[in-house]
mmCIF file of C-alpha atoms in Angstrom:
data_model
loop_
_atom_site.group_PDB
_atom_site.id
_atom_site.type_symbol
_atom_site.label_atom_id
_atom_site.label_comp_id
_atom_site.label_asym_id
_atom_site.label_seq_id
_atom_site.Cartn_x
_atom_site.Cartn_y
_atom_site.Cartn_z
ATOM 1 C CA MET A 1 88.862 134.762 144.833
ATOM 2 C CA ARG A 2 87.330 132.537 142.196
ATOM 3 C CA ASP A 3 87.159 129.668 144.692
ATOM 4 C CA ASN A 4 85.192 131.845 147.128
ATOM 5 C CA VAL A 5 82.704 132.819 144.405
ATOM 6 C CA LEU A 6 82.267 129.181 143.390
ATOM 7 C CA LYS A 7 81.785 128.117 147.012
ATOM 8 C CA ALA A 8 79.181 130.840 147.559
ATOM 9 C CA PHE A 9 77.378 129.924 144.335
ATOM 10 C CA GLY A 10 77.463 126.243 145.305
ATOM 11 C CA ALA A 11 76.064 127.006 148.748
ATOM 12 C CA ILE A 12 73.230 129.075 147.252
ATOM 13 C CA LEU A 13 72.492 126.345 144.711
ATOM 14 C CA LEU A 14 72.489 123.665 147.412
ATOM 15 C CA ALA A 15 70.170 125.751 149.611
ATOM 16 C CA GLY A 16 67.783 126.191 146.678
ATOM 17 C CA VAL A 17 67.761 122.470 145.911
ATOM 18 C CA LEU A 18 67.133 121.602 149.552
ATOM 19 C CA ALA A 19 64.401 124.240 149.948
ATOM 20 C CA ALA A 20 62.509 123.333 146.759
ATOM 21 C CA PRO A 21 60.569 120.363 148.212
ATOM 22 C CA VAL A 22 59.537 122.434 151.211
ATOM 23 C CA LEU A 23 58.352 125.306 149.036
ATOM 24 C CA VAL A 24 56.420 122.996 146.714
ATOM 25 C CA SER A 25 54.712 121.165 149.585
ATOM 26 C CA ALA A 26 53.747 124.503 151.165
ATOM 27 C CA GLY A 27 51.573 125.364 148.164
ATOM 28 C CA PRO A 28 47.935 126.356 148.404
ATOM 29 C CA GLN A 29 46.087 124.349 151.008
ATOM 30 C CA PRO A 30 42.427 123.416 150.617
ATOM 31 C CA GLN A 31 40.035 125.650 152.520
ATOM 32 C CA PRO A 32 38.532 123.984 155.598
ATOM 33 C CA ALA A 33 34.777 123.581 155.720
ATOM 34 C CA PRO A 34 33.009 126.619 157.187
ATOM 35 C CA GLN A 35 32.510 126.213 160.888
ATOM 36 C CA GLU A 36 29.670 127.463 163.014
ATOM 37 C CA HIS A 37 31.775 130.262 164.518
ATOM 38 C CA ALA A 38 32.418 131.628 161.024
ATOM 39 C CA ARG A 39 28.735 132.453 160.565
ATOM 40 C CA HIS A 40 27.506 135.978 161.203
ATOM 41 C CA PRO A 41 30.855 137.621 161.953
ATOM 42 C CA VAL A 42 29.270 141.061 162.416
ATOM 43 C CA ILE A 43 26.867 139.798 165.088
ATOM 44 C CA ARG A 44 29.649 137.891 166.847
ATOM 45 C CA GLU A 45 31.927 140.932 166.817
ATOM 46 C CA SER A 46 29.083 143.087 168.155
ATOM 47 C CA ILE A 47 28.490 140.633 170.995
ATOM 48 C CA GLU A 48 32.174 140.764 171.931
ATOM 49 C CA LYS A 49 32.227 144.567 171.894
ATOM 50 C CA ILE A 50 29.072 144.845 173.996
ATOM 51 C CA GLU A 51 30.442 142.326 176.504
ATOM 52 C CA ARG A 52 33.663 144.370 176.793
ATOM 53 C CA ALA A 53 31.689 147.601 177.257
ATOM 54 C CA ARG A 54 29.533 145.961 179.931
ATOM 55 C CA HIS A 55 32.636 144.686 181.720
ATOM 56 C CA ASP A 56 34.273 148.119 181.589
ATOM 57 C CA LEU A 57 31.181 149.840 182.988
ATOM 58 C CA GLN A 58 30.877 147.394 185.843
ATOM 59 C CA ASP A 59 34.536 147.168 186.773
ATOM 60 C CA TYR A 60 36.071 150.522 185.886
ATOM 61 C CA ALA A 61 33.405 153.235 186.092
ATOM 62 C CA ASP A 62 34.163 155.763 188.838
ATOM 63 C CA HIS A 63 30.644 155.810 190.271
ATOM 64 C CA ASP A 64 27.033 155.017 189.390
ATOM 65 C CA PHE A 65 26.283 158.369 187.713
ATOM 66 C CA GLY A 66 22.917 158.712 189.400
ATOM 67 C CA GLY A 67 21.771 155.236 188.375
ATOM 68 C CA HIS A 68 22.533 155.776 184.693
ATOM 69 C CA ARG A 69 25.455 153.347 184.695
ATOM 70 C CA ALA A 70 23.225 150.559 186.029
ATOM 71 C CA LYS A 71 20.560 151.422 183.458
ATOM 72 C CA ALA A 72 23.165 151.322 180.685
ATOM 73 C CA VAL A 73 24.267 147.859 181.857
ATOM 74 C CA GLU A 74 20.613 146.728 181.705
ATOM 75 C CA HIS A 75 20.359 147.996 178.128
ATOM 76 C CA LEU A 76 23.582 146.215 177.200
ATOM 77 C CA ASP A 77 22.197 142.999 178.701
ATOM 78 C CA GLN A 78 19.055 143.413 176.596
ATOM 79 C CA ALA A 79 21.140 144.031 173.469
ATOM 80 C CA LEU A 80 23.151 140.868 174.152
ATOM 81 C CA LYS A 81 19.932 138.907 174.609
ATOM 82 C CA GLU A 82 18.570 140.181 171.280
ATOM 83 C CA LEU A 83 21.786 139.358 169.425
ATOM 84 C CA HIS A 84 21.817 135.826 170.836
ATOM 85 C CA LEU A 85 18.159 135.414 169.847
ATOM 86 C CA ALA A 86 19.007 136.592 166.331
ATOM 87 C CA MET A 87 21.775 134.000 166.042
ATOM 88 C CA ASN A 88 19.491 131.241 167.358
ATOM 89 C CA TYR A 89 16.685 132.310 165.011
ATOM 90 C CA ASP A 90 18.928 131.754 162.010
ATOM 91 C CA ARG A 91 19.591 128.149 163.069
ATOM 92 C CA HIS A 92 15.926 127.175 162.652
#
């Protein structure tokens, strides 16, 4: 019984010694420099949501709803244009 306990303790100790260098090297990493896509996350998320809504209206709507679906797509296109202009404005 004592031999089994010593073997188990030895195995745990050996695993700890072998894992220590890996754990130390996996410490905090320096933050990468901010990239362009990290700017204006709210505008970027809004663009993605509007693009998904536009896609859903065009591909999955049952019918045109008396022209209102097409008009909604036009408004979504205008919103996308304005958001892209806002992002470009901030670059200048």
